[in-house]
Coordinates of C-alpha atoms in Angstrom, one line a residue:
M1 CA 38.6 -101.2 -0.4
T2 CA 37.1 -104.3 -0.1
Q3 CA 34.9 -104.9 -3.6
R4 CA 30.9 -105.4 -3.6
I5 CA 29.8 -106.9 -6.1
P6 CA 26.0 -106.5 -8.2
V7 CA 24.9 -110.2 -9.0
T8 CA 21.4 -111.8 -8.7
R9 CA 20.1 -114.8 -7.1
D10 CA 18.8 -116.9 -11.1
G11 CA 21.2 -115.1 -14.1
K12 CA 17.4 -113.9 -15.3
K13 CA 17.3 -110.1 -16.4
G14 CA 15.2 -107.6 -14.7
S15 CA 15.9 -109.9 -11.9
D16 CA 16.3 -108.1 -8.2
I17 CA 20.2 -107.2 -8.0
L18 CA 22.3 -107.9 -5.1
V19 CA 24.8 -107.0 -3.7
I20 CA 28.1 -109.1 -1.8
D21 CA 31.4 -108.3 0.0
S22 CA 34.7 -109.6 -2.5
T23 CA 35.8 -111.2 1.0
D24 CA 32.7 -113.4 0.5
V25 CA 33.6 -114.9 -2.3
L26 CA 35.1 -118.2 -3.3
K27 CA 36.1 -118.3 -6.8
I28 CA 33.8 -116.9 -9.8
E29 CA 33.2 -120.1 -12.2
K30 CA 32.5 -118.9 -16.0
I31 CA 29.5 -120.6 -17.4
R32 CA 29.4 -118.1 -20.7
D33 CA 29.9 -115.5 -22.5
R34 CA 29.5 -113.0 -20.3
E35 CA 27.5 -115.0 -17.8
Y36 CA 29.9 -116.2 -14.6
M37 CA 28.4 -118.6 -11.5
V38 CA 29.8 -116.2 -8.2
H39 CA 30.2 -119.2 -5.2
T40 CA 30.2 -118.3 -1.7
K41 CA 30.7 -120.6 0.8
D42 CA 27.1 -121.8 1.4
N43 CA 25.7 -120.0 -2.2
Q44 CA 25.6 -119.1 -5.9
Y45 CA 25.0 -116.4 -7.6
Y46 CA 25.1 -115.5 -11.1
L47 CA 27.3 -112.1 -12.3
D48 CA 27.0 -110.6 -16.2
T49 CA 30.1 -109.3 -17.1
S50 CA 32.8 -109.7 -18.6
L51 CA 36.2 -112.0 -18.4
D52 CA 38.6 -108.7 -19.4
S53 CA 37.4 -106.3 -16.8
I54 CA 37.3 -109.3 -13.6
E55 CA 40.7 -110.0 -12.3
E56 CA 41.6 -106.3 -12.5
W57 CA 38.4 -105.5 -11.1
L58 CA 39.2 -108.0 -7.4
Y59 CA 42.7 -107.5 -8.4
E60 CA 43.3 -105.3 -5.1
D61 CA 41.0 -108.3 -3.2
G62 CA 43.4 -111.4 -4.3
F63 CA 41.1 -112.5 -7.1
R64 CA 44.1 -114.4 -9.9
L65 CA 42.2 -115.6 -13.0
L66 CA 43.3 -120.0 -12.6
D67 CA 42.2 -120.9 -15.8
N68 CA 39.7 -120.7 -18.7
S69 CA 37.0 -120.6 -17.0
N70 CA 37.7 -120.1 -13.4
I71 CA 39.0 -116.5 -10.9
V72 CA 40.4 -117.5 -7.2
N73 CA 39.7 -115.9 -4.8
M74 CA 43.5 -116.9 -4.1
N75 CA 42.7 -115.5 0.0
R76 CA 40.9 -118.2 0.7
V77 CA 42.8 -121.1 -0.9
Q78 CA 44.1 -123.4 1.8
D79 CA 46.5 -126.1 -0.5
Y80 CA 46.0 -127.3 -3.6
D81 CA 46.6 -130.8 -5.4
A82 CA 48.8 -130.3 -9.0
R83 CA 47.8 -134.8 -8.7
K84 CA 44.5 -133.7 -9.4
G85 CA 44.4 -130.8 -10.3
M86 CA 42.6 -129.3 -7.2
V87 CA 42.8 -125.7 -5.0
Y88 CA 40.8 -126.2 -2.0
L89 CA 38.5 -122.9 -1.6
G90 CA 39.1 -123.8 2.5
D91 CA 39.7 -127.0 4.8
P92 CA 40.6 -129.8 2.5
S93 CA 39.6 -132.9 4.9
H94 CA 36.0 -131.6 5.0
K95 CA 33.3 -132.6 2.5
R96 CA 31.8 -129.8 2.0
T97 CA 35.2 -127.7 1.4
K98 CA 34.8 -125.8 -2.6
T99 CA 37.0 -127.0 -4.8
A100 CA 38.5 -125.4 -8.2
S101 CA 39.6 -127.7 -11.0
A102 CA 43.1 -126.5 -12.9
A103 CA 44.0 -128.7 -14.9
W104 CA 47.8 -130.0 -14.5
I105 CA 49.7 -128.5 -17.4
H106 CA 48.7 -124.8 -15.6
K107 CA 50.6 -125.9 -12.2
E108 CA 53.2 -123.8 -12.4
H109 CA 50.4 -121.3 -12.9
I110 CA 48.6 -121.8 -10.0
E111 CA 52.1 -122.2 -7.9
T112 CA 52.9 -118.8 -8.9
V113 CA 49.8 -117.1 -9.0
M114 CA 50.0 -118.5 -4.9
R115 CA 53.1 -117.4 -4.3
M116 CA 53.0 -113.8 -5.5
L117 CA 49.8 -113.3 -3.5
N118 CA 52.2 -113.9 -0.4
S119 CA 55.1 -111.6 -1.6
A120 CA 54.9 -108.5 0.5
K121 CA 57.2 -107.1 -2.3
A122 CA 57.0 -105.9 -5.5
D123 CA 60.4 -106.7 -6.5
R124 CA 60.1 -110.3 -5.5
V125 CA 56.6 -110.6 -7.4
Q126 CA 58.5 -109.9 -10.2
E127 CA 61.5 -112.4 -9.3
D128 CA 58.8 -115.6 -8.9
L129 CA 57.1 -114.3 -12.1
E130 CA 60.2 -115.1 -14.3
P131 CA 60.8 -118.8 -13.8
Y132 CA 57.3 -119.1 -16.1
L133 CA 57.6 -116.3 -18.3
L134 CA 60.6 -118.0 -19.1
K135 CA 59.8 -122.0 -19.8
N136 CA 59.0 -121.4 -23.5
K137 CA 58.6 -125.6 -23.9
E138 CA 55.6 -125.2 -20.7
I139 CA 54.1 -121.9 -22.8
E140 CA 54.4 -123.5 -26.4
V141 CA 51.9 -126.5 -25.4
L142 CA 48.6 -124.1 -24.1
P143 CA 46.5 -123.8 -27.0
Y144 CA 47.0 -119.7 -28.1
E145 CA 44.0 -118.2 -26.7
E146 CA 44.9 -119.9 -23.1
D147 CA 48.4 -118.7 -23.5
D148 CA 46.6 -115.1 -24.4
K149 CA 44.1 -115.4 -20.9
F150 CA 47.6 -116.0 -19.3
S151 CA 49.7 -113.1 -20.5
R152 CA 46.7 -110.8 -20.3
S153 CA 46.4 -111.9 -16.8
Y154 CA 50.5 -111.2 -16.0
A155 CA 50.0 -108.4 -18.1
T156 CA 47.3 -107.0 -15.2
I157 CA 49.2 -108.3 -12.7
R158 CA 52.4 -106.2 -14.1
A159 CA 49.9 -102.9 -13.7
M160 CA 48.8 -103.3 -10.8
N161 CA 51.7 -104.2 -9.0
E162 CA 53.3 -100.4 -10.9
R163 CA 50.3 -98.9 -9.3
R164 CA 50.8 -100.3 -6.3
K165 CA 54.0 -99.3 -5.8
A166 CA 53.4 -96.0 -7.0
E167 CA 50.7 -95.4 -4.8
E168 CA 52.9 -97.0 -1.7
K169 CA 55.9 -94.6 -2.4
I170 CA 53.8 -91.6 -2.3
V171 CA 52.1 -93.1 1.0
H172 CA 55.7 -93.2 1.5
M173 CA 57.3 -90.0 0.8
A174 CA 53.8 -88.1 2.9
Y175 CA 54.9 -89.6 5.9
H176 CA 58.8 -89.5 5.4
D177 CA 61.9 -86.2 5.1
S178 CA 63.1 -86.6 1.7
L179 CA 66.4 -86.0 2.2
T180 CA 67.0 -88.5 4.9
N181 CA 64.1 -91.0 3.9
L182 CA 64.0 -90.8 8.0
P183 CA 59.7 -90.5 9.5
N184 CA 58.6 -86.7 9.9
R185 CA 56.7 -84.8 11.6
L186 CA 53.4 -86.7 10.3
L187 CA 54.5 -90.3 10.7
F188 CA 56.5 -89.4 14.4
N189 CA 53.1 -87.5 15.8
D190 CA 50.9 -90.7 15.0
R191 CA 53.5 -93.1 16.5
M192 CA 54.0 -91.1 19.4
N193 CA 50.3 -91.2 20.2
Q194 CA 50.7 -95.3 19.4
A195 CA 53.8 -95.4 22.2
F196 CA 51.8 -92.8 24.4
Q197 CA 48.3 -95.1 24.0
R198 CA 50.4 -98.7 25.6
A199 CA 52.8 -96.2 28.5
R200 CA 48.7 -96.0 29.8
E201 CA 48.7 -99.4 29.7
A202 CA 51.6 -100.7 31.0
G203 CA 52.0 -98.1 33.5
K204 CA 55.4 -97.4 32.0
Q205 CA 56.8 -93.5 30.3
A206 CA 57.7 -93.0 27.1
A207 CA 60.9 -89.9 26.5
I208 CA 60.9 -87.2 23.9
I209 CA 64.5 -86.4 23.4
F210 CA 65.2 -83.5 20.8
F211 CA 68.0 -83.4 18.9
D212 CA 70.0 -80.5 17.9
L213 CA 73.3 -80.2 15.8
D214 CA 74.9 -77.2 17.1
R215 CA 77.0 -74.7 14.9
F216 CA 75.5 -75.8 11.6
K217 CA 74.7 -73.4 9.7
V218 CA 79.0 -72.5 9.8
I219 CA 78.9 -75.2 8.0
N220 CA 76.2 -73.8 5.4
D221 CA 77.8 -70.8 4.7
T222 CA 81.5 -72.0 4.6
L223 CA 81.1 -75.3 2.0
G224 CA 77.8 -74.7 0.8
H225 CA 74.4 -75.9 1.5
H226 CA 74.9 -79.2 0.0
V227 CA 78.0 -80.6 2.3
G228 CA 75.8 -79.4 4.8
D229 CA 72.6 -81.5 3.4
Q230 CA 75.4 -84.6 3.0
L231 CA 76.6 -84.8 6.5
L232 CA 72.8 -84.4 7.4
R233 CA 72.2 -87.4 5.6
D234 CA 75.4 -89.2 7.2
L235 CA 74.1 -88.2 10.4
A236 CA 70.4 -90.0 10.0
K237 CA 72.0 -93.1 9.1
K238 CA 74.3 -93.4 12.3
L239 CA 71.1 -92.1 14.6
K240 CA 68.9 -94.1 12.6
S241 CA 71.0 -97.9 13.4
F242 CA 72.3 -96.3 17.2
V243 CA 68.5 -96.1 18.5
R244 CA 66.8 -99.2 19.5
E245 CA 64.5 -101.6 17.1
Q246 CA 61.4 -100.5 18.6
D247 CA 62.4 -96.8 19.0
V248 CA 61.8 -93.8 16.6
V249 CA 64.2 -91.1 14.9
A250 CA 63.0 -89.0 12.6
R251 CA 64.3 -85.4 11.3
Y252 CA 62.0 -82.8 12.8
S253 CA 63.0 -79.8 10.5
G254 CA 66.6 -78.3 9.3
D255 CA 69.0 -79.8 11.7
E256 CA 67.0 -81.3 14.3
F257 CA 65.8 -84.2 14.8
M258 CA 63.5 -86.0 17.0
I259 CA 64.1 -89.8 19.2
L260 CA 61.1 -91.3 20.3
M261 CA 61.8 -94.2 23.0
H262 CA 58.7 -96.4 24.2
D263 CA 58.0 -98.7 27.1
I264 CA 60.6 -97.1 29.6
A265 CA 60.8 -97.5 33.3
H266 CA 63.1 -95.3 34.9
I267 CA 64.8 -92.2 33.8
D268 CA 68.1 -93.5 33.9
E269 CA 67.0 -95.7 30.8
V270 CA 66.8 -91.9 29.0
T271 CA 70.1 -90.8 30.7
E272 CA 72.3 -93.6 29.9
F273 CA 71.2 -94.1 26.2
V274 CA 71.2 -90.2 25.8
K275 CA 74.8 -90.5 26.7
G276 CA 75.9 -92.8 24.4
L277 CA 74.4 -90.2 21.5
P278 CA 78.3 -87.9 22.0
K279 CA 79.5 -91.7 19.4
V280 CA 77.7 -90.2 17.3
L281 CA 79.7 -87.7 16.2
R282 CA 82.4 -88.7 18.0
E283 CA 84.2 -89.9 14.3
P284 CA 84.5 -86.9 11.6
F285 CA 81.8 -86.8 8.6
I286 CA 84.4 -86.5 5.7
Y287 CA 83.8 -84.4 2.8
D288 CA 86.7 -83.6 0.0
E289 CA 89.8 -84.6 2.4
Q290 CA 88.2 -82.8 4.9
E291 CA 87.4 -82.9 8.5
L292 CA 84.2 -81.7 9.8
F293 CA 83.4 -82.2 13.9
V294 CA 79.7 -80.9 14.9
T295 CA 78.6 -81.7 18.1
A296 CA 74.9 -82.1 19.6
S297 CA 72.3 -80.1 21.9
I298 CA 70.2 -81.7 23.2
G299 CA 66.3 -81.4 25.1
I300 CA 64.4 -83.8 26.7
T301 CA 60.7 -84.7 28.0
L302 CA 58.9 -87.8 29.7
F303 CA 55.2 -88.9 29.4
P304 CA 53.4 -88.1 31.5
D305 CA 55.5 -86.4 33.6
D306 CA 55.9 -83.6 31.3
G307 CA 52.7 -83.1 29.4
T308 CA 50.6 -85.8 27.9
D309 CA 49.8 -84.5 24.9
G310 CA 52.9 -84.2 21.8
D311 CA 52.8 -81.2 21.5
T312 CA 53.6 -80.4 24.8
L313 CA 56.4 -82.4 24.8
I314 CA 57.6 -81.2 22.1
K315 CA 57.9 -77.8 23.0
N316 CA 59.3 -78.7 26.3
A317 CA 62.0 -80.7 24.9
D318 CA 63.1 -77.8 22.8
I319 CA 62.9 -75.4 25.8
A320 CA 65.3 -78.3 27.4
M321 CA 67.1 -78.0 24.2
Y322 CA 67.9 -74.2 24.3
R323 CA 69.1 -74.3 27.7
A324 CA 71.6 -77.1 26.5
K325 CA 72.5 -74.6 24.0
E326 CA 72.3 -71.9 26.1
K327 CA 75.7 -73.7 28.5
G328 CA 77.7 -74.2 25.4
G329 CA 75.8 -76.7 23.9
N330 CA 77.4 -80.1 23.5
N331 CA 75.4 -81.0 26.6
F332 CA 71.5 -82.9 27.5
Q333 CA 69.3 -81.5 29.9
L334 CA 66.0 -82.9 31.6
Y335 CA 63.1 -80.6 31.3
H336 CA 61.9 -79.1 34.3
P337 CA 58.7 -76.2 35.0
E338 CA 61.3 -73.6 35.3
M339 CA 62.8 -73.3 32.2
N340 CA 59.3 -72.6 31.2
K341 CA 59.8 -69.2 32.2
R342 CA 63.3 -68.3 30.7
S343 CA 62.0 -69.5 28.8
L344 CA 59.3 -66.9 27.9
H345 CA 61.7 -64.2 28.9
R346 CA 63.9 -65.5 26.1
L347 CA 61.2 -65.5 23.7
N348 CA 60.1 -61.6 24.8
L349 CA 64.2 -61.0 25.3
E350 CA 64.6 -61.9 21.3
I351 CA 61.3 -59.4 20.6
H352 CA 63.1 -56.4 22.1
L353 CA 66.6 -57.2 20.7
R354 CA 65.6 -57.3 17.0
K355 CA 63.7 -53.6 18.3
A356 CA 66.4 -52.4 19.4
V357 CA 68.7 -50.7 16.8
E358 CA 65.5 -49.2 15.5
K359 CA 64.5 -47.2 18.7
E360 CA 68.6 -46.8 18.8
E361 CA 69.3 -48.7 22.1
F362 CA 72.0 -50.0 21.4
H363 CA 75.4 -47.7 22.1
V364 CA 79.2 -48.4 22.2
Y365 CA 80.8 -48.5 25.2
Y366 CA 85.7 -47.8 25.3
Q367 CA 87.7 -50.0 27.0
P368 CA 91.4 -48.3 26.7
L369 CA 93.9 -50.5 25.5
V370 CA 97.5 -49.7 26.8
D371 CA 101.3 -49.5 26.1
L372 CA 102.5 -51.9 29.1
G373 CA 106.3 -49.9 26.9
T374 CA 105.5 -46.1 27.6
G375 CA 102.1 -46.0 29.7
K376 CA 99.5 -44.7 27.4
I377 CA 96.8 -45.4 25.8
F378 CA 96.9 -46.4 21.8
G379 CA 93.8 -47.7 21.3
M380 CA 90.4 -48.8 23.1
E381 CA 88.0 -51.9 22.9
S382 CA 84.8 -51.2 21.1
L383 CA 81.9 -52.5 23.9
V384 CA 78.5 -52.7 22.6
R385 CA 75.9 -51.9 25.3
W386 CA 72.3 -52.0 25.1
K387 CA 69.7 -49.7 27.9
H388 CA 66.3 -50.5 27.4
P389 CA 64.1 -47.6 28.8
E390 CA 62.7 -50.2 30.7
W391 CA 65.0 -53.0 31.8
G392 CA 68.1 -50.8 32.3
M393 CA 71.2 -52.2 30.9
V394 CA 70.8 -55.2 30.4
S395 CA 74.3 -57.3 30.2
P396 CA 76.4 -58.0 27.4
G397 CA 76.0 -62.0 28.4
E398 CA 72.0 -62.2 28.1
F399 CA 71.6 -60.9 25.1
I400 CA 74.8 -61.7 22.6
P401 CA 74.3 -65.6 23.0
L402 CA 70.5 -64.8 21.8
A403 CA 71.8 -62.3 19.0
E404 CA 74.3 -65.0 17.5
E405 CA 71.8 -67.6 17.9
T406 CA 68.8 -65.3 16.2
G407 CA 71.8 -64.1 13.6
L408 CA 70.5 -60.5 14.6
I409 CA 74.4 -60.4 15.0
V410 CA 75.4 -59.5 11.9
P411 CA 73.1 -56.2 11.7
L412 CA 74.2 -55.2 15.3
G413 CA 77.7 -56.3 14.4
S414 CA 77.9 -54.2 11.7
W415 CA 76.1 -50.9 13.3
V416 CA 78.4 -51.9 15.9
L417 CA 81.8 -51.7 13.5
K418 CA 80.6 -48.3 11.8
E419 CA 80.2 -46.2 15.0
A420 CA 83.2 -47.7 16.4
C421 CA 84.9 -46.3 13.1
K422 CA 83.0 -42.9 12.9
Q423 CA 83.8 -42.1 16.4
T424 CA 87.6 -43.3 16.0
Y425 CA 88.1 -40.8 13.4
A426 CA 86.1 -37.5 14.9
W427 CA 89.0 -38.5 17.5
S428 CA 91.4 -37.8 14.6
L429 CA 90.0 -34.6 13.3
M430 CA 89.5 -32.9 17.4
G431 CA 93.2 -33.8 17.0
Y432 CA 93.3 -35.9 19.9
P433 CA 97.0 -39.2 19.3
R434 CA 95.9 -41.5 16.7
L435 CA 94.2 -44.0 18.0
C436 CA 93.1 -48.1 16.4
V437 CA 89.5 -48.6 17.7
S438 CA 89.2 -53.1 18.0
V439 CA 85.8 -54.1 16.5
N440 CA 84.7 -57.9 18.0
I441 CA 84.1 -59.9 14.9
S442 CA 81.6 -62.6 15.4
M443 CA 81.7 -65.9 13.6
N444 CA 78.4 -65.4 11.9
Q445 CA 80.1 -62.0 10.5
F446 CA 83.0 -63.4 10.0
H447 CA 81.7 -65.9 7.4
Q448 CA 79.5 -63.8 5.6
P449 CA 79.8 -63.9 2.0
N450 CA 81.2 -59.7 1.4
F451 CA 82.9 -59.5 4.2
V452 CA 86.1 -58.0 3.1
Q453 CA 84.6 -56.0 1.5
L454 CA 81.4 -54.5 3.9
I455 CA 84.9 -53.2 5.7
E456 CA 86.3 -51.6 2.5
D457 CA 82.9 -49.7 2.0
T458 CA 82.6 -49.5 5.9
L459 CA 86.6 -47.7 5.8
R460 CA 85.3 -45.8 2.9
E461 CA 82.6 -43.9 4.2
T462 CA 84.1 -44.0 7.5
K463 CA 87.2 -42.0 6.5
L464 CA 89.2 -43.9 9.3
H465 CA 92.3 -44.9 7.8
P466 CA 92.2 -48.7 7.6
S467 CA 95.5 -49.1 9.8
Q468 CA 93.4 -47.6 12.6
L469 CA 91.6 -50.6 13.0
C470 CA 91.1 -54.5 14.3
L471 CA 89.4 -56.8 14.1
E472 CA 89.8 -59.1 16.5
I473 CA 88.5 -62.8 15.9
T474 CA 87.8 -65.4 19.0
E475 CA 90.2 -68.5 18.1
T476 CA 87.0 -70.3 18.2
V477 CA 85.8 -68.7 14.4
A478 CA 89.9 -68.8 13.8
M479 CA 89.7 -72.3 13.6
K480 CA 86.9 -72.9 11.8
N481 CA 87.2 -73.9 7.9
V482 CA 91.1 -72.4 8.1
S483 CA 91.4 -72.3 4.9
Y484 CA 88.8 -69.9 4.3
I485 CA 90.7 -67.6 7.4
M486 CA 93.3 -68.1 6.4
E487 CA 92.3 -66.2 2.5
T488 CA 89.5 -63.5 4.6
M489 CA 92.9 -62.6 6.7
E490 CA 95.1 -62.2 3.9
N491 CA 92.6 -60.2 2.0
L492 CA 91.8 -58.2 4.9
K493 CA 96.3 -57.3 5.4
K494 CA 95.8 -56.3 1.9
I495 CA 93.9 -52.9 2.7
G496 CA 96.1 -52.3 5.8
V497 CA 93.7 -53.6 8.6
Q498 CA 94.4 -55.4 11.5
I499 CA 93.8 -58.4 12.8
S500 CA 94.0 -60.0 16.6
I501 CA 93.0 -63.4 17.9
D502 CA 91.4 -63.5 21.6
D503 CA 90.4 -65.3 24.1
F504 CA 93.4 -67.4 23.3
G505 CA 94.7 -70.6 25.0
T506 CA 90.5 -71.6 26.1
G507 CA 89.7 -73.3 22.3
Y508 CA 91.9 -76.0 20.2
S509 CA 94.4 -73.4 20.2
S510 CA 97.0 -74.6 17.4
L511 CA 100.6 -73.4 17.2
S512 CA 101.4 -74.0 13.7
Y513 CA 98.7 -72.2 12.4
L514 CA 98.7 -69.6 14.4
K515 CA 102.5 -69.1 13.1
K516 CA 100.6 -69.1 8.9
F517 CA 97.6 -66.6 10.2
R518 CA 100.9 -63.9 11.3
V519 CA 98.3 -61.5 13.1
H520 CA 99.7 -58.9 15.1
T521 CA 98.0 -59.2 18.2
L522 CA 97.1 -62.2 20.2
K523 CA 95.5 -61.1 23.3
I524 CA 95.9 -63.6 26.1
D525 CA 92.5 -64.5 28.0
Q526 CA 91.4 -63.1 30.9
S527 CA 90.6 -66.5 32.9
F528 CA 94.6 -67.3 32.5
I529 CA 95.5 -63.4 33.8
R530 CA 92.9 -64.2 36.7
D531 CA 95.3 -66.4 38.6
I532 CA 98.8 -65.6 37.4
T533 CA 99.4 -64.5 40.7
V534 CA 97.9 -67.4 42.9
D535 CA 98.5 -70.6 40.0
E536 CA 101.4 -71.5 39.0
D537 CA 99.8 -72.8 35.6
S538 CA 98.2 -70.1 34.6
A539 CA 101.3 -68.3 35.3
A540 CA 103.5 -71.0 33.3
I541 CA 100.5 -70.8 30.4
V542 CA 100.7 -67.0 30.4
T543 CA 104.9 -67.0 30.4
A544 CA 104.5 -69.4 27.6
L545 CA 102.1 -66.8 25.3
I546 CA 103.9 -63.8 25.2
A547 CA 107.4 -66.0 25.1
M548 CA 105.6 -67.7 21.8
S549 CA 104.5 -64.1 21.0
R550 CA 108.0 -62.3 21.1
K551 CA 109.5 -65.1 19.2
L552 CA 106.3 -65.0 16.7
K553 CA 106.8 -60.6 16.2
I554 CA 103.1 -60.8 17.6
K555 CA 102.0 -58.2 20.3
S556 CA 100.6 -59.7 23.4
L557 CA 98.2 -57.9 24.7
A558 CA 97.0 -59.1 28.8
E559 CA 92.5 -59.1 28.7
G560 CA 91.7 -58.1 32.0
V561 CA 93.8 -56.9 34.2
E562 CA 93.0 -55.8 37.8
T563 CA 95.4 -55.8 40.6
P564 CA 99.2 -54.2 40.7
E565 CA 100.5 -57.7 41.1
Q566 CA 99.1 -59.4 38.3
L567 CA 100.4 -55.8 36.3
R568 CA 104.1 -56.5 37.5
F569 CA 104.0 -60.2 36.8
L570 CA 103.0 -58.8 33.1
K571 CA 105.8 -56.3 33.0
D572 CA 108.6 -59.0 34.4
Q573 CA 107.5 -61.0 31.2
G574 CA 107.5 -58.6 29.1
C575 CA 103.8 -58.1 27.7
D576 CA 103.4 -55.5 26.0
E577 CA 100.0 -54.3 26.0
I578 CA 96.9 -54.8 29.0
Q579 CA 93.1 -53.8 29.2
G580 CA 91.8 -54.4 32.3
Y581 CA 90.4 -52.6 35.2
I582 CA 92.9 -51.8 37.1
F583 CA 93.5 -49.0 34.6
S584 CA 90.2 -48.7 33.6
T585 CA 86.5 -49.6 33.3
P586 CA 85.0 -49.4 29.7
L587 CA 83.6 -46.3 28.7
A588 CA 80.8 -44.3 27.7
P589 CA 82.3 -41.8 24.0
D590 CA 82.2 -38.5 26.3
Q591 CA 84.4 -40.3 29.0
F592 CA 86.8 -41.8 26.8
E593 CA 86.6 -38.1 25.6
E594 CA 87.7 -36.6 29.3
L595 CA 90.3 -39.7 29.8
M596 CA 92.8 -38.0 26.4
K597 CA 92.2 -35.0 27.6
K598 CA 93.6 -35.9 31.0
N599 CA 96.2 -37.8 29.6
K600 CA 96.0 -40.3 32.0
L601 CA 98.8 -43.2 32.3
L602 CA 99.3 -45.9 33.3
Q603 CA 101.9 -46.7 36.6
V604 CA 104.1 -50.0 36.2
H605 CA 106.1 -50.1 39.4

């Protein structure tokens, strides 16, 4: 902020006070103690103050002590003639240009101060000071008083530089994320508005890219937030180096990043850029000799097509990003207005989902598991169903992913576990055959710190024998943080609980880990079973999985068996167990009881 200087025209007490801007001042020249003459381009005024205060007072406006009698506005200096000892406060070739005299002995002082003024970095300022401060020979020829004044001047310079650095740090902190040092929301919003204005003037577009890591919470929950923070810092560096120089990458919140692309002529520029983002994540993040692979879901909006203000564009980019997550993640989606309707439905669904457990709208259904050797039911898989009072039955494919994403899968999964154990124990008391109930365990559930204790407490509370409980984890869950998974599995086996790997073959299979896990059952995904009678590749895969299971002394269970031909193929290959519509659909508890009363057997021809 420019300083205002109170002056008089004649320097006499009682004279009218005038106020002039410091930017108009060329130099302030000492006449006598506490009396100074203030020079502008066309006028001169008088100022009553002390030398000690002037330089610090006007420091931010570029004023520096030149010698023992001159303080000069260095912003107005155009040249310095060391031979003449003259500083030119304007064009040296003009006769009316004002000057300030400086003794030759102050040459290095003047040059140092001029370099300081032109230096943009505080560190450079200190470097510029050092040569002069360390030249003892030059300092020695100065009279003590002058040396003292210059020392005071440098002390002022150092103090003001420290203050400036502190102010810059505060401003930086206000506009940047403390973890990644990327711009934050505040700075990003400012840059957006500038980009939109440029786009309007140039008849171009701007793009907002919403970048969100997939399943980042698992890393935080299993390895700790310090690992997650390091990953975010590394990712921030990679994103910053990947974007174009004119574009902006910012950390928006948590594991969400925003990228602003300027001067877009065609949408293809954005999609080609986004297609390159997976390269940023291709190399694993290494922590404690462990490789961490992450993917991202990305949403894209364009200014002005998808909105004319930052809030709308970010909201729509967020909607497009969630659409990318719904499609399995690791992809990008361009915003479309239809997504708004879907987003509103999703929000409404989430609101109702949170209340559904309290209102007892969920029910557990049971699909029989059948032994192919005997044709008898030996167990059942528990499957959660949501019967909404207005919407009716809500598809699990719609609410389960939402429950996982919002974290509601943890309380919901715990409720299903408890209900399934209670029901299984109740059937045992009623005299039905001893059955084993399978319960699906999500990644969020399995990675709870107290998961093993939860299982023990549930078994104790429901009085179900541990051998009658089988926990189903998907192959994807099993391959995340393998050392943790193996330790948890061992603790569960000590309790006596059975474990099966679900959907095997659909993820990143690792046969070596399967051997180490030593699970009880390998469930072959229905996507392979569906085509075993018409597709040679599917048939070969299923045959190999059954044979591998037998060698590893693991039970093989085929999911989604629907036709006699599929059943016959599985029987011929030596599959141990099946489930599917060929025997029964998932049933409500009373319907499952009726099935057991009839002692229904699977007919294998």
